[in-house]
CSV table of C-alpha atoms and ligand atoms in Angstrom, one decimal:
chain,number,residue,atom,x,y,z
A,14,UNK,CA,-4.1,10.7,-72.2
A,15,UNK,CA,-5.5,9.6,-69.0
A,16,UNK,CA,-3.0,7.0,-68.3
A,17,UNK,CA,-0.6,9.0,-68.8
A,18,UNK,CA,-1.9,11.7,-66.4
A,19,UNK,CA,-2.1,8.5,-64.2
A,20,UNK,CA,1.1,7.7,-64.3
A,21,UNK,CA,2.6,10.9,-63.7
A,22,UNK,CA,0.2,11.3,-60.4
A,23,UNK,CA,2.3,8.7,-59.1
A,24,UNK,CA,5.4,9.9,-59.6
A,25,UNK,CA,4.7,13.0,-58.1
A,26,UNK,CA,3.4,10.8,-55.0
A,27,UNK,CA,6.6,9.1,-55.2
A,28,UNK,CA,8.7,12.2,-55.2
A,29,UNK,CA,6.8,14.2,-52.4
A,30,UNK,CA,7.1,11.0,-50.5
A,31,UNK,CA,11.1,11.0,-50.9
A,32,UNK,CA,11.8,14.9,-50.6
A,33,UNK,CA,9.3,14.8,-47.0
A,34,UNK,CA,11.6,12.1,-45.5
A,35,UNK,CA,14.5,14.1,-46.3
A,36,UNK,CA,13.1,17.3,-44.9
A,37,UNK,CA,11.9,15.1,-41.7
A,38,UNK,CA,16.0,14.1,-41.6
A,39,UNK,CA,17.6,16.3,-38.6
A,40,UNK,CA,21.0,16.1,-40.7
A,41,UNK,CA,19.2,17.9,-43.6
A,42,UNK,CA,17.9,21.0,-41.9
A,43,UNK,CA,20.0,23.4,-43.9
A,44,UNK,CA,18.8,22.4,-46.9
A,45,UNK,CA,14.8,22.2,-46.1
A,46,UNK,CA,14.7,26.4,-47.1
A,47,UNK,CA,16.1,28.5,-49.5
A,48,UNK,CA,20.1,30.0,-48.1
A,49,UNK,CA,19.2,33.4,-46.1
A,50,UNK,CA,20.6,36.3,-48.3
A,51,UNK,CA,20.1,38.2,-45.5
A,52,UNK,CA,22.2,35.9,-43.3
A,53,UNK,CA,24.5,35.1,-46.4
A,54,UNK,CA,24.7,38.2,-48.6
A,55,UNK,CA,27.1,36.8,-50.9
A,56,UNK,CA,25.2,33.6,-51.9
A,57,UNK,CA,23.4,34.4,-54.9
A,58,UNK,CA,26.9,36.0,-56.5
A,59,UNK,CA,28.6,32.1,-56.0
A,60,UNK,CA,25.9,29.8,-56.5
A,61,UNK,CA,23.9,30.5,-59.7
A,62,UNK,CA,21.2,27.9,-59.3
A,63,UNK,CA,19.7,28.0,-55.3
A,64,UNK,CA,17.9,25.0,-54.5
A,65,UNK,CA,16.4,23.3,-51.3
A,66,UNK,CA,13.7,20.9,-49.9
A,67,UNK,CA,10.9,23.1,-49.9
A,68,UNK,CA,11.2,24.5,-53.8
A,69,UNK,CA,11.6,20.9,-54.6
A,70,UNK,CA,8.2,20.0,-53.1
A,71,UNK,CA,6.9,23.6,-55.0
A,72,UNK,CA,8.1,21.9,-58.5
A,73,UNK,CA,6.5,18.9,-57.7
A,74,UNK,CA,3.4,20.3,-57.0
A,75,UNK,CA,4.0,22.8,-59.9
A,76,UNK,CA,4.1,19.4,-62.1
A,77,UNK,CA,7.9,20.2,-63.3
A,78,UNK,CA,8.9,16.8,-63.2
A,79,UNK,CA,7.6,14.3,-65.8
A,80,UNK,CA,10.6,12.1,-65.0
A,81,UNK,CA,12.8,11.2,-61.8
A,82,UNK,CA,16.1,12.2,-63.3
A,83,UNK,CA,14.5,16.2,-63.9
A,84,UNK,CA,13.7,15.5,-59.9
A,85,UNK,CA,17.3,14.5,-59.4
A,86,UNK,CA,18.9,17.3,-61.8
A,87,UNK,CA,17.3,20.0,-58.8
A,88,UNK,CA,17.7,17.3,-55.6
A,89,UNK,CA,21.6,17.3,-57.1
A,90,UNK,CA,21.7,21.0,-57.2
A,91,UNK,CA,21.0,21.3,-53.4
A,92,UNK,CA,24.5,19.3,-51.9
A,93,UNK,CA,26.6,20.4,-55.1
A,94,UNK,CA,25.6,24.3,-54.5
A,95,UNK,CA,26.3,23.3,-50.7
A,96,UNK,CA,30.0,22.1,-51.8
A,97,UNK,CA,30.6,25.0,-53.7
A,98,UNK,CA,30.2,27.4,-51.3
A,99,UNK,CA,31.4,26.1,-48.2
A,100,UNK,CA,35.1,24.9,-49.8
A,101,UNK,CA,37.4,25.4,-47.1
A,102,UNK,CA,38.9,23.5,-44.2
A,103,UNK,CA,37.1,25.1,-41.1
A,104,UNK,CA,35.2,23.1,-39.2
A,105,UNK,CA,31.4,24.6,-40.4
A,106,UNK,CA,32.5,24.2,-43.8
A,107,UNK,CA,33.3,20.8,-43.3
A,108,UNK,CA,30.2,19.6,-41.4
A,109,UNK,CA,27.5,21.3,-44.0
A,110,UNK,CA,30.2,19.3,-46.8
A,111,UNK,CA,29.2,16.5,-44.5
A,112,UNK,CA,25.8,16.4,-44.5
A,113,UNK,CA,26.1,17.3,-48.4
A,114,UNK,CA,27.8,14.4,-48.9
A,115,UNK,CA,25.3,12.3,-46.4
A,116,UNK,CA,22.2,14.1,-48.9
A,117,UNK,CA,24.1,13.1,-52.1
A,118,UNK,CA,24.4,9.2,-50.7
A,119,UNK,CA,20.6,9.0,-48.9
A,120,UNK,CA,18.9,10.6,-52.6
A,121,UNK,CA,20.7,8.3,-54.3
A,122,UNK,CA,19.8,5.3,-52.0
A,123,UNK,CA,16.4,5.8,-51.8
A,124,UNK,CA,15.8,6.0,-55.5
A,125,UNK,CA,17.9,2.7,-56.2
A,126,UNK,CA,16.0,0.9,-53.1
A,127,UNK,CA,12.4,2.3,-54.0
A,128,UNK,CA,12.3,3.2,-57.9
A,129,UNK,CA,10.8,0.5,-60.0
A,130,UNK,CA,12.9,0.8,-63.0
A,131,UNK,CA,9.7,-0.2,-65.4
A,132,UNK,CA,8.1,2.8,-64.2
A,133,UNK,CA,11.2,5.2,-64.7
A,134,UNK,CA,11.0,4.1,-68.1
A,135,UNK,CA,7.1,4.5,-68.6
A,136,UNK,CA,8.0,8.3,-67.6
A,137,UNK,CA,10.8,8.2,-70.1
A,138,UNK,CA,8.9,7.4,-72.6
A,139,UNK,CA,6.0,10.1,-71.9
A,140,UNK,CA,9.2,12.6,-72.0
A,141,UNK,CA,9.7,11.7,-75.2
A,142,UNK,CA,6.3,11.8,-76.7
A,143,UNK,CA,5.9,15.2,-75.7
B,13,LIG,C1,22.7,25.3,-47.1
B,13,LIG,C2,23.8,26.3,-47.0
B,13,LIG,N1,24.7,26.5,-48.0
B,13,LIG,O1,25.6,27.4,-47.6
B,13,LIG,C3,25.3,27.8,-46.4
B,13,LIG,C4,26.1,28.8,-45.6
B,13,LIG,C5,24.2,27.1,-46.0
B,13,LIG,C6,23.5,27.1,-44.7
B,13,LIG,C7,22.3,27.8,-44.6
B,13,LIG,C8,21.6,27.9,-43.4
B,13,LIG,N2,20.4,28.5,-43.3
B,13,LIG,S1,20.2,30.1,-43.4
B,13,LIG,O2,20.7,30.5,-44.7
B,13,LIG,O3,18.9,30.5,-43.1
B,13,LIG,C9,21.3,30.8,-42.2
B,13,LIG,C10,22.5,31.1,-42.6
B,13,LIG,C11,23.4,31.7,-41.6
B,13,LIG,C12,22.9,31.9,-40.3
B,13,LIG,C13,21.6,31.5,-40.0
B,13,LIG,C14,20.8,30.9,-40.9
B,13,LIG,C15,22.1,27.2,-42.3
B,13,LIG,C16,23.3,26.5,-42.4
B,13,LIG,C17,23.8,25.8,-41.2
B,13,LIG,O4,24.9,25.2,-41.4
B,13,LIG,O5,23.1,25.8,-40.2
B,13,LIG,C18,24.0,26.5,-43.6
């Protein structure tokens, strides 16, 4: 009903709001656009689920997520496809591992600093009603 309509208007506020910051972070620039198959003809044959910054902001807007961990099943997606297929020890694997690694820990940081856990569990429970 129309509370829950309301409710679920704010938590795609919340999530644009986190996935803009990211794509605002320098760091994260690889991981604001889908991988170039062009530049990376290979990709799609490794990583079975492609995700980035922008199809993020596309599902939000798309109203995919009724709850934050659907948002964080995809935002999860984006530095584990970028550990998968950029395993080795040269220096360019390591530094997108890197800045996987630094997405991972900021996502993670944000939604324990800025998620009120009564509202997670409002969504939840809309989840389960439908
Ligand atoms: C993400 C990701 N996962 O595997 C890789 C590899 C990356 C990744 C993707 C991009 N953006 S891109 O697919 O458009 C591109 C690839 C190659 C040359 C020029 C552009 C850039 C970088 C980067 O380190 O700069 C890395």
């Amino acid at each position: 009903e129309e509370q829950e309509e309301d409710v679920l208007r704010e938590l795609r506020l919340f999530l644009r709001n986190v996935t803009e910051r990211l794509a605002l972070d320098r760091r994260f620039k690889a991981f604001t656009k889908p991988v170039d198959i062009e530049e990376v003809p290979d990709y799609l044959i490794v990583i079975k689920k492609p995700m980035d910054l922008s199809t993020l902001l596309t599902n939000i807007d798309e109203h995919k997520y009724v709850t934050v961990s659907e948002f964080m099943s995809d935002a999860d997606l984006i530095w584990q496809n970028a550990l998968e297929y950029n395993p080795d020890s040269d220096p360019m694997d390591r530094h997108i591992r890197h800045r996987a690694c630094a997405l991972k820990d900021t996502v993670r940081a944000i939604i324990r600093d800025e998620l009120d856990e009564d509202f997670d569990r409002v969504c939840e429970e809309i989840k389960e009603s439908r």
